[in-house]
PDB file of C-alpha atoms in Angstrom:
ATOM      1  CA  UNK A   9      22.508   4.869 -37.311  1.00  0.00           C
ATOM      2  CA  UNK A  10      22.988   1.509 -35.615  1.00  0.00           C
ATOM      3  CA  UNK A  11      20.554   0.811 -32.785  1.00  0.00           C
ATOM      4  CA  UNK A  12      22.229  -0.226 -29.540  1.00  0.00           C
ATOM      5  CA  UNK A  13      21.261  -3.662 -28.270  1.00  0.00           C
ATOM      6  CA  UNK A  14      19.516  -3.397 -24.925  1.00  0.00           C
ATOM      7  CA  UNK A  15      20.619  -5.444 -21.938  1.00  0.00           C
ATOM      8  CA  UNK A  16      18.585  -7.111 -19.204  1.00  0.00           C
ATOM      9  CA  UNK A  17      20.014  -8.289 -15.883  1.00  0.00           C
ATOM     10  CA  UNK A  18      17.972 -11.022 -14.204  1.00  0.00           C
ATOM     11  CA  UNK A  19      18.640 -12.624 -10.832  1.00  0.00           C
ATOM     12  CA  UNK A  20      17.989 -16.328 -10.421  1.00  0.00           C
ATOM     13  CA  UNK A  21      18.098 -16.929 -14.151  1.00  0.00           C
ATOM     14  CA  UNK A  22      19.413 -20.486 -14.179  1.00  0.00           C
ATOM     15  CA  UNK A  23      16.137 -22.317 -13.570  1.00  0.00           C
ATOM     16  CA  UNK A  24      12.372 -22.089 -13.335  1.00  0.00           C
ATOM     17  CA  UNK A  25      10.671 -18.779 -14.011  1.00  0.00           C
ATOM     18  CA  UNK A  26      13.958 -16.895 -14.159  1.00  0.00           C
ATOM     19  CA  UNK A  27      15.373 -19.147 -16.853  1.00  0.00           C
ATOM     20  CA  UNK A  28      12.175 -18.922 -18.874  1.00  0.00           C
ATOM     21  CA  UNK A  29      12.103 -15.138 -18.558  1.00  0.00           C
ATOM     22  CA  UNK A  30      15.756 -14.905 -19.609  1.00  0.00           C
ATOM     23  CA  UNK A  31      15.059 -16.929 -22.751  1.00  0.00           C
ATOM     24  CA  UNK A  32      11.913 -14.956 -23.587  1.00  0.00           C
ATOM     25  CA  UNK A  33      13.788 -11.671 -23.087  1.00  0.00           C
ATOM     26  CA  UNK A  34      16.504 -12.915 -25.446  1.00  0.00           C
ATOM     27  CA  UNK A  35      13.821 -13.764 -28.012  1.00  0.00           C
ATOM     28  CA  UNK A  36      12.817 -10.081 -27.862  1.00  0.00           C
ATOM     29  CA  UNK A  37      16.306  -9.177 -29.081  1.00  0.00           C
ATOM     30  CA  UNK A  38      17.972  -8.208 -25.807  1.00  0.00           C
ATOM     31  CA  UNK A  39      21.307  -9.421 -24.484  1.00  0.00           C
ATOM     32  CA  UNK A  40      20.983 -11.034 -21.067  1.00  0.00           C
ATOM     33  CA  UNK A  41      23.042 -11.247 -17.886  1.00  0.00           C
ATOM     34  CA  UNK A  42      21.834 -13.838 -15.382  1.00  0.00           C
ATOM     35  CA  UNK A  43      22.808 -14.756 -11.859  1.00  0.00           C
ATOM     36  CA  UNK A  44      22.685 -18.104 -10.116  1.00  0.00           C
ATOM     37  CA  UNK A  45      23.125 -19.042  -6.479  1.00  0.00           C
ATOM     38  CA  UNK A  46      24.933 -22.383  -6.687  1.00  0.00           C
ATOM     39  CA  UNK A  47      24.207 -24.355  -9.851  1.00  0.00           C
ATOM     40  CA  UNK A  48      26.816 -23.066 -12.281  1.00  0.00           C
ATOM     41  CA  UNK A  49      26.168 -25.942 -14.695  1.00  0.00           C
ATOM     42  CA  UNK A  50      22.494 -25.014 -15.137  1.00  0.00           C
ATOM     43  CA  UNK A  51      23.409 -21.329 -15.444  1.00  0.00           C
ATOM     44  CA  UNK A  52      25.924 -22.067 -18.201  1.00  0.00           C
ATOM     45  CA  UNK A  53      23.331 -24.200 -19.960  1.00  0.00           C
ATOM     46  CA  UNK A  54      20.923 -21.250 -19.920  1.00  0.00           C
ATOM     47  CA  UNK A  55      23.703 -18.997 -21.264  1.00  0.00           C
ATOM     48  CA  UNK A  56      24.278 -21.400 -24.166  1.00  0.00           C
ATOM     49  CA  UNK A  57      20.546 -21.482 -24.940  1.00  0.00           C
ATOM     50  CA  UNK A  58      20.449 -17.690 -25.035  1.00  0.00           C
ATOM     51  CA  UNK A  59      23.510 -17.614 -27.284  1.00  0.00           C
ATOM     52  CA  UNK A  60      21.818 -20.136 -29.570  1.00  0.00           C
ATOM     53  CA  UNK A  61      19.098 -17.500 -30.034  1.00  0.00           C
ATOM     54  CA  UNK A  62      21.774 -15.148 -31.375  1.00  0.00           C
ATOM     55  CA  UNK A  63      22.049 -13.014 -28.251  1.00  0.00           C
ATOM     56  CA  UNK A  64      24.952 -12.381 -25.902  1.00  0.00           C
ATOM     57  CA  UNK A  65      24.753 -13.825 -22.407  1.00  0.00           C
ATOM     58  CA  UNK A  66      26.882 -14.360 -19.319  1.00  0.00           C
ATOM     59  CA  UNK A  67      26.211 -15.738 -15.829  1.00  0.00           C
ATOM     60  CA  UNK A  68      27.524 -14.611 -12.442  1.00  0.00           C
ATOM     61  CA  UNK A  69      27.154 -16.202  -9.005  1.00  0.00           C
ATOM     62  CA  UNK A  70      25.030 -14.198  -6.562  1.00  0.00           C
ATOM     63  CA  UNK A  71      23.384 -14.865  -3.223  1.00  0.00           C
ATOM     64  CA  UNK A  72      20.767 -12.120  -2.957  1.00  0.00           C
ATOM     65  CA  UNK A  73      20.849 -12.523   0.838  1.00  0.00           C
ATOM     66  CA  UNK A  74      24.500 -11.401   0.886  1.00  0.00           C
ATOM     67  CA  UNK A  75      24.021  -7.661   0.471  1.00  0.00           C
ATOM     68  CA  UNK A  76      27.696  -6.960   1.165  1.00  0.00           C
ATOM     69  CA  UNK A  77      28.564  -8.754  -2.088  1.00  0.00           C
ATOM     70  CA  UNK A  78      26.497  -6.384  -4.254  1.00  0.00           C
ATOM     71  CA  UNK A  79      29.154  -3.699  -4.754  1.00  0.00           C
ATOM     72  CA  UNK A  80      31.633  -6.243  -6.104  1.00  0.00           C
ATOM     73  CA  UNK A  81      29.007  -7.775  -8.389  1.00  0.00           C
ATOM     74  CA  UNK A  82      27.936  -4.426  -9.841  1.00  0.00           C
ATOM     75  CA  UNK A  83      31.602  -3.537 -10.450  1.00  0.00           C
ATOM     76  CA  UNK A  84      32.301  -6.895 -12.122  1.00  0.00           C
ATOM     77  CA  UNK A  85      29.241  -6.559 -14.337  1.00  0.00           C
ATOM     78  CA  UNK A  86      30.130  -2.946 -15.143  1.00  0.00           C
ATOM     79  CA  UNK A  87      33.705  -3.865 -16.056  1.00  0.00           C
ATOM     80  CA  UNK A  88      32.441  -6.631 -18.351  1.00  0.00           C
ATOM     81  CA  UNK A  89      29.932  -4.318 -20.036  1.00  0.00           C
ATOM     82  CA  UNK A  90      32.378  -1.455 -20.440  1.00  0.00           C
ATOM     83  CA  UNK A  91      34.871  -3.780 -22.092  1.00  0.00           C
ATOM     84  CA  UNK A  92      32.278  -5.267 -24.442  1.00  0.00           C
ATOM     85  CA  UNK A  93      29.850  -2.404 -25.088  1.00  0.00           C
ATOM     86  CA  UNK A  94      31.696   0.766 -24.088  1.00  0.00           C
ATOM     87  CA  UNK A  95      29.161   1.480 -21.337  1.00  0.00           C
ATOM     88  CA  UNK A  96      28.651   0.186 -17.786  1.00  0.00           C
ATOM     89  CA  UNK A  97      24.885   0.463 -18.092  1.00  0.00           C
ATOM     90  CA  UNK A  98      21.994  -1.968 -18.359  1.00  0.00           C
ATOM     91  CA  UNK A  99      18.434  -1.288 -19.485  1.00  0.00           C
ATOM     92  CA  UNK A 100      16.313  -3.632 -17.385  1.00  0.00           C
ATOM     93  CA  UNK A 101      16.776  -5.091 -13.925  1.00  0.00           C
ATOM     94  CA  UNK A 102      14.615  -8.135 -13.137  1.00  0.00           C
ATOM     95  CA  UNK A 103      14.578  -8.994  -9.430  1.00  0.00           C
ATOM     96  CA  UNK A 104      13.499 -12.614  -9.702  1.00  0.00           C
ATOM     97  CA  UNK A 105      15.681 -14.731  -7.378  1.00  0.00           C
ATOM     98  CA  UNK A 106      13.969 -16.174  -4.342  1.00  0.00           C
ATOM     99  CA  UNK A 107      13.135 -19.102  -2.128  1.00  0.00           C
ATOM    100  CA  UNK A 108       9.901 -20.350  -0.582  1.00  0.00           C
ATOM    101  CA  UNK A 109       8.877 -20.675   3.054  1.00  0.00           C
ATOM    102  CA  UNK A 110       5.909 -22.858   3.967  1.00  0.00           C
ATOM    103  CA  UNK A 111       5.295 -22.694   7.702  1.00  0.00           C
ATOM    104  CA  UNK A 112       2.326 -21.941   9.980  1.00  0.00           C
ATOM    105  CA  UNK A 113       2.557 -18.656  11.896  1.00  0.00           C
ATOM    106  CA  UNK A 114       2.850 -20.604  15.146  1.00  0.00           C
ATOM    107  CA  UNK A 115       6.021 -22.334  13.958  1.00  0.00           C
ATOM    108  CA  UNK A 116       7.942 -19.620  12.067  1.00  0.00           C
ATOM    109  CA  UNK A 117      11.359 -18.919  13.600  1.00  0.00           C
ATOM    110  CA  UNK A 118      13.067 -15.552  13.656  1.00  0.00           C
ATOM    111  CA  UNK A 119      15.835 -16.963  11.472  1.00  0.00           C
ATOM    112  CA  UNK A 120      13.310 -18.135   8.856  1.00  0.00           C
ATOM    113  CA  UNK A 121      11.605 -14.749   8.791  1.00  0.00           C
ATOM    114  CA  UNK A 122      14.934 -12.917   8.546  1.00  0.00           C
ATOM    115  CA  UNK A 123      15.942 -15.108   5.590  1.00  0.00           C
ATOM    116  CA  UNK A 124      12.784 -14.239   3.659  1.00  0.00           C
ATOM    117  CA  UNK A 125      13.155 -10.532   4.435  1.00  0.00           C
ATOM    118  CA  UNK A 126      16.827 -10.546   3.431  1.00  0.00           C
ATOM    119  CA  UNK A 127      16.286 -12.422   0.143  1.00  0.00           C
ATOM    120  CA  UNK A 128      12.963 -11.015  -0.995  1.00  0.00           C
ATOM    121  CA  UNK A 129      12.985  -7.471   0.373  1.00  0.00           C
ATOM    122  CA  UNK A 130      16.402  -6.231   1.473  1.00  0.00           C
ATOM    123  CA  UNK A 131      18.073  -8.006  -1.437  1.00  0.00           C
ATOM    124  CA  UNK A 132      15.648  -6.487  -3.942  1.00  0.00           C
ATOM    125  CA  UNK A 133      15.895  -3.042  -2.353  1.00  0.00           C
ATOM    126  CA  UNK A 134      19.667  -2.818  -2.167  1.00  0.00           C
ATOM    127  CA  UNK A 135      20.498  -4.557  -5.460  1.00  0.00           C
ATOM    128  CA  UNK A 136      18.198  -2.050  -7.158  1.00  0.00           C
ATOM    129  CA  UNK A 137      19.853   0.774  -5.229  1.00  0.00           C
ATOM    130  CA  UNK A 138      23.322  -0.367  -6.353  1.00  0.00           C
ATOM    131  CA  UNK A 139      22.255  -0.640 -10.008  1.00  0.00           C
ATOM    132  CA  UNK A 140      20.332   2.653 -10.118  1.00  0.00           C
ATOM    133  CA  UNK A 141      23.251   4.748 -11.416  1.00  0.00           C
ATOM    134  CA  UNK A 142      23.689   2.208 -14.209  1.00  0.00           C
ATOM    135  CA  UNK A 143      20.132   1.842 -15.549  1.00  0.00           C
ATOM    136  CA  UNK A 144      19.665   3.682 -18.817  1.00  0.00           C
ATOM    137  CA  UNK A 145      16.965   6.285 -19.316  1.00  0.00           C
ATOM    138  CA  UNK A 146      13.759   4.650 -20.596  1.00  0.00           C
ATOM    139  CA  UNK A 147      14.806   1.413 -18.912  1.00  0.00           C
ATOM    140  CA  UNK A 148      12.890  -0.426 -16.244  1.00  0.00           C
ATOM    141  CA  UNK A 149      12.780  -2.518 -13.098  1.00  0.00           C
ATOM    142  CA  UNK A 150      10.623  -5.635 -12.935  1.00  0.00           C
ATOM    143  CA  UNK A 151      10.073  -7.136  -9.498  1.00  0.00           C
ATOM    144  CA  UNK A 152       8.601 -10.600  -9.078  1.00  0.00           C
ATOM    145  CA  UNK A 153       5.852 -10.944  -6.487  1.00  0.00           C
ATOM    146  CA  UNK A 154       3.246 -13.660  -5.998  1.00  0.00           C
ATOM    147  CA  UNK A 155      -0.483 -14.246  -6.070  1.00  0.00           C
ATOM    148  CA  UNK A 156      -0.012 -14.881  -2.330  1.00  0.00           C
ATOM    149  CA  UNK A 157       0.227 -11.115  -1.836  1.00  0.00           C
ATOM    150  CA  UNK A 158      -3.431 -10.883  -2.937  1.00  0.00           C
ATOM    151  CA  UNK A 159      -4.967 -14.092  -1.553  1.00  0.00           C
ATOM    152  CA  UNK A 160      -4.058 -15.989   1.596  1.00  0.00           C
ATOM    153  CA  UNK A 161      -3.171 -19.670   1.887  1.00  0.00           C
ATOM    154  CA  UNK A 162      -2.213 -21.177   5.259  1.00  0.00           C
ATOM    155  CA  UNK A 163       1.538 -21.502   5.692  1.00  0.00           C
ATOM    156  CA  UNK A 164       2.558 -18.597   3.481  1.00  0.00           C
ATOM    157  CA  UNK A 165       2.135 -15.705   5.924  1.00  0.00           C
ATOM    158  CA  UNK A 166       5.749 -14.566   5.835  1.00  0.00           C
ATOM    159  CA  UNK A 167       6.343 -15.071   2.116  1.00  0.00           C
ATOM    160  CA  UNK A 168       3.036 -13.467   1.104  1.00  0.00           C
ATOM    161  CA  UNK A 169       3.516 -10.507   3.440  1.00  0.00           C
ATOM    162  CA  UNK A 170       7.027  -9.794   2.200  1.00  0.00           C
ATOM    163  CA  UNK A 171       5.875 -10.036  -1.422  1.00  0.00           C
ATOM    164  CA  UNK A 172       3.151  -7.500  -0.585  1.00  0.00           C
ATOM    165  CA  UNK A 173       5.886  -5.206   0.710  1.00  0.00           C
ATOM    166  CA  UNK A 174       7.762  -5.631  -2.581  1.00  0.00           C
ATOM    167  CA  UNK A 175       4.622  -4.528  -4.419  1.00  0.00           C
ATOM    168  CA  UNK A 176       4.422  -1.370  -2.293  1.00  0.00           C
ATOM    169  CA  UNK A 177       8.144  -0.766  -2.788  1.00  0.00           C
ATOM    170  CA  UNK A 178       7.645  -1.039  -6.556  1.00  0.00           C
ATOM    171  CA  UNK A 179       5.133   1.815  -6.538  1.00  0.00           C
ATOM    172  CA  UNK A 180       7.637   3.937  -4.628  1.00  0.00           C
ATOM    173  CA  UNK A 181      10.309   3.052  -7.177  1.00  0.00           C
ATOM    174  CA  UNK A 182       8.001   4.087  -9.997  1.00  0.00           C
ATOM    175  CA  UNK A 183       7.282   7.392  -8.265  1.00  0.00           C
ATOM    176  CA  UNK A 184      10.862   8.253  -7.370  1.00  0.00           C
ATOM    177  CA  UNK A 185      12.523   7.075 -10.564  1.00  0.00           C
ATOM    178  CA  UNK A 186      10.062   8.608 -12.993  1.00  0.00           C
ATOM    179  CA  UNK A 187      12.246  11.704 -13.274  1.00  0.00           C
ATOM    180  CA  UNK A 188      15.007   9.422 -14.641  1.00  0.00           C
ATOM    181  CA  UNK A 189      12.495   7.923 -17.098  1.00  0.00           C
ATOM    182  CA  UNK A 190      12.870   4.537 -15.379  1.00  0.00           C
ATOM    183  CA  UNK A 191       9.738   2.435 -14.990  1.00  0.00           C
ATOM    184  CA  UNK A 192       9.035  -0.055 -12.188  1.00  0.00           C
ATOM    185  CA  UNK A 193       6.434  -2.823 -12.320  1.00  0.00           C
ATOM    186  CA  UNK A 194       5.545  -6.078 -10.598  1.00  0.00           C
ATOM    187  CA  UNK A 195       4.736  -9.444 -12.141  1.00  0.00           C
ATOM    188  CA  UNK A 196       2.848 -11.673  -9.706  1.00  0.00           C
ATOM    189  CA  UNK A 197       2.697 -15.339 -10.761  1.00  0.00           C
ATOM    190  CA  UNK A 198       0.165 -17.732  -9.375  1.00  0.00           C
ATOM    191  CA  UNK A 199       1.175 -21.285  -8.482  1.00  0.00           C
ATOM    192  CA  UNK A 200       3.628 -22.558 -11.104  1.00  0.00           C
ATOM    193  CA  UNK A 201       4.959 -26.026 -11.865  1.00  0.00           C
ATOM    194  CA  UNK A 202       8.683 -25.558 -11.181  1.00  0.00           C
ATOM    195  CA  UNK A 203      11.149 -26.837  -8.568  1.00  0.00           C
ATOM    196  CA  UNK A 204      10.352 -23.726  -6.466  1.00  0.00           C
ATOM    197  CA  UNK A 205       9.505 -24.669  -2.901  1.00  0.00           C
ATOM    198  CA  UNK A 206      10.740 -28.197  -3.445  1.00  0.00           C
ATOM    199  CA  UNK A 207       8.576 -28.632  -6.537  1.00  0.00           C
ATOM    200  CA  UNK A 208       5.408 -28.533  -4.447  1.00  0.00           C
ATOM    201  CA  UNK A 209       2.955 -27.367  -7.138  1.00  0.00           C
ATOM    202  CA  UNK A 210       4.561 -29.585  -9.779  1.00  0.00           C
ATOM    203  CA  UNK A 211       5.050 -32.795  -7.812  1.00  0.00           C
ATOM    204  CA  UNK A 212       2.338 -32.917  -5.129  1.00  0.00           C
ATOM    205  CA  UNK A 213      -0.811 -34.179  -6.861  1.00  0.00           C
ATOM    206  CA  UNK A 214      -3.111 -32.835  -4.145  1.00  0.00           C
ATOM    207  CA  UNK A 215      -1.584 -29.349  -4.297  1.00  0.00           C
ATOM    208  CA  UNK A 216      -1.695 -29.400  -8.091  1.00  0.00           C
ATOM    209  CA  UNK A 217      -5.351 -30.417  -8.075  1.00  0.00           C
ATOM    210  CA  UNK A 218      -6.203 -27.725  -5.510  1.00  0.00           C
ATOM    211  CA  UNK A 219      -4.510 -25.079  -7.636  1.00  0.00           C
ATOM    212  CA  UNK A 220      -6.256 -26.281 -10.800  1.00  0.00           C
ATOM    213  CA  UNK A 221      -9.617 -26.227  -9.039  1.00  0.00           C
ATOM    214  CA  UNK A 222      -9.069 -22.683  -7.767  1.00  0.00           C
ATOM    215  CA  UNK A 223      -7.978 -21.355 -11.175  1.00  0.00           C
ATOM    216  CA  UNK A 224     -10.492 -20.131 -13.745  1.00  0.00           C
ATOM    217  CA  UNK A 225      -8.468 -21.625 -16.608  1.00  0.00           C
ATOM    218  CA  UNK A 226      -8.459 -24.975 -14.847  1.00  0.00           C
ATOM    219  CA  UNK A 227      -4.778 -25.843 -14.373  1.00  0.00           C
ATOM    220  CA  UNK A 228      -1.611 -24.851 -12.539  1.00  0.00           C
ATOM    221  CA  UNK A 229       0.734 -22.501 -14.336  1.00  0.00           C
ATOM    222  CA  UNK A 230       3.963 -23.402 -16.123  1.00  0.00           C
ATOM    223  CA  UNK A 231       7.067 -21.223 -16.672  1.00  0.00           C
ATOM    224  CA  UNK A 232       6.006 -20.444 -20.257  1.00  0.00           C
ATOM    225  CA  UNK A 233       2.950 -18.671 -18.817  1.00  0.00           C
ATOM    226  CA  UNK A 234       5.159 -16.132 -17.021  1.00  0.00           C
ATOM    227  CA  UNK A 235       8.407 -15.534 -18.899  1.00  0.00           C
ATOM    228  CA  UNK A 236       6.731 -13.777 -21.804  1.00  0.00           C
ATOM    229  CA  UNK A 237       5.005 -11.328 -19.460  1.00  0.00           C
ATOM    230  CA  UNK A 238       8.348 -10.349 -17.949  1.00  0.00           C
ATOM    231  CA  UNK A 239       9.859 -10.093 -21.433  1.00  0.00           C
ATOM    232  CA  UNK A 240       7.007  -7.851 -22.628  1.00  0.00           C
ATOM    233  CA  UNK A 241       7.840  -5.395 -19.851  1.00  0.00           C
ATOM    234  CA  UNK A 242      11.367  -5.240 -21.292  1.00  0.00           C
ATOM    235  CA  UNK A 243      10.108  -3.853 -24.606  1.00  0.00           C
ATOM    236  CA  UNK A 244       9.071  -0.495 -26.035  1.00  0.00           C
ATOM    237  CA  UNK A 245       5.493  -1.793 -26.308  1.00  0.00           C
ATOM    238  CA  UNK A 246       5.328  -1.602 -22.488  1.00  0.00           C
ATOM    239  CA  UNK A 247       6.793   1.896 -22.266  1.00  0.00           C
ATOM    240  CA  UNK A 248       3.653   3.446 -20.716  1.00  0.00           C
ATOM    241  CA  UNK A 249       3.120   0.767 -18.080  1.00  0.00           C
ATOM    242  CA  UNK A 250       4.479   2.019 -14.778  1.00  0.00           C
ATOM    243  CA  UNK A 251       3.831   1.320 -11.108  1.00  0.00           C
ATOM    244  CA  UNK A 252       1.557  -1.603 -11.963  1.00  0.00           C
ATOM    245  CA  UNK A 253       0.989  -5.082 -10.577  1.00  0.00           C
ATOM    246  CA  UNK A 254       0.374  -7.634 -13.328  1.00  0.00           C
ATOM    247  CA  UNK A 255      -0.880 -10.930 -11.958  1.00  0.00           C
ATOM    248  CA  UNK A 256      -0.334 -13.934 -14.224  1.00  0.00           C
ATOM    249  CA  UNK A 257      -2.231 -16.671 -12.418  1.00  0.00           C
ATOM    250  CA  UNK A 258      -4.791 -17.949 -14.906  1.00  0.00           C
ATOM    251  CA  UNK A 259      -7.478 -16.352 -12.758  1.00  0.00           C
ATOM    252  CA  UNK A 260      -6.674 -17.957  -9.414  1.00  0.00           C
ATOM    253  CA  UNK A 261      -9.153 -17.329  -6.585  1.00  0.00           C
ATOM    254  CA  UNK A 262     -11.255 -14.832  -8.525  1.00  0.00           C
TER     255      UNK A 262
END
């Protein structure tokens, strides 16, 4: 009997951690659907790289802040899958897309806070809700958090607090969805050298040195340190991991 190829859907898969995770998931033998906010060219490049690995891939535009667009996206994805696989379902949902906010508490505006809540919490909550009927049994949800939910650095109060709420939400997902045999886990990266937050960790030598000095393994992280962890959670080897927070930070602020 032919084994059905599993499918992972990952938001923000055109660059940085999301792109790396998409490629690592493809290396595990899964087909991949990615979303991108604005850079279609980079998204299509990622699609071609996944296809070069022998897997199927497609990219769709998505602003995770625009919750009203989710129904149309889920329908479009479902139509594509039904046409190509005979089913509207996916196996893994990776809620990765996000933006940074660096601002002292005294200077945060209501609009800034609302943006972070909409992208990192409401977007994650409602995109998961919309996909729930279409996640196969024994599938999973992987939410991306941050080391900043565990340790505090000045300027990240809003971002870190919302990521902590995502971690709590993930435990509730694991509890409620267990009856459907759907797992839910969190991957929490430390500081990573990407263009996230304007490339702060990658490009600011002082920030990079601070991160390296605070990390037991003596350097800032790179996307390759994270993507494989996300990909592992999209495999049968991780079938008994549920409701867990996995921090991949090299031992930052131990």
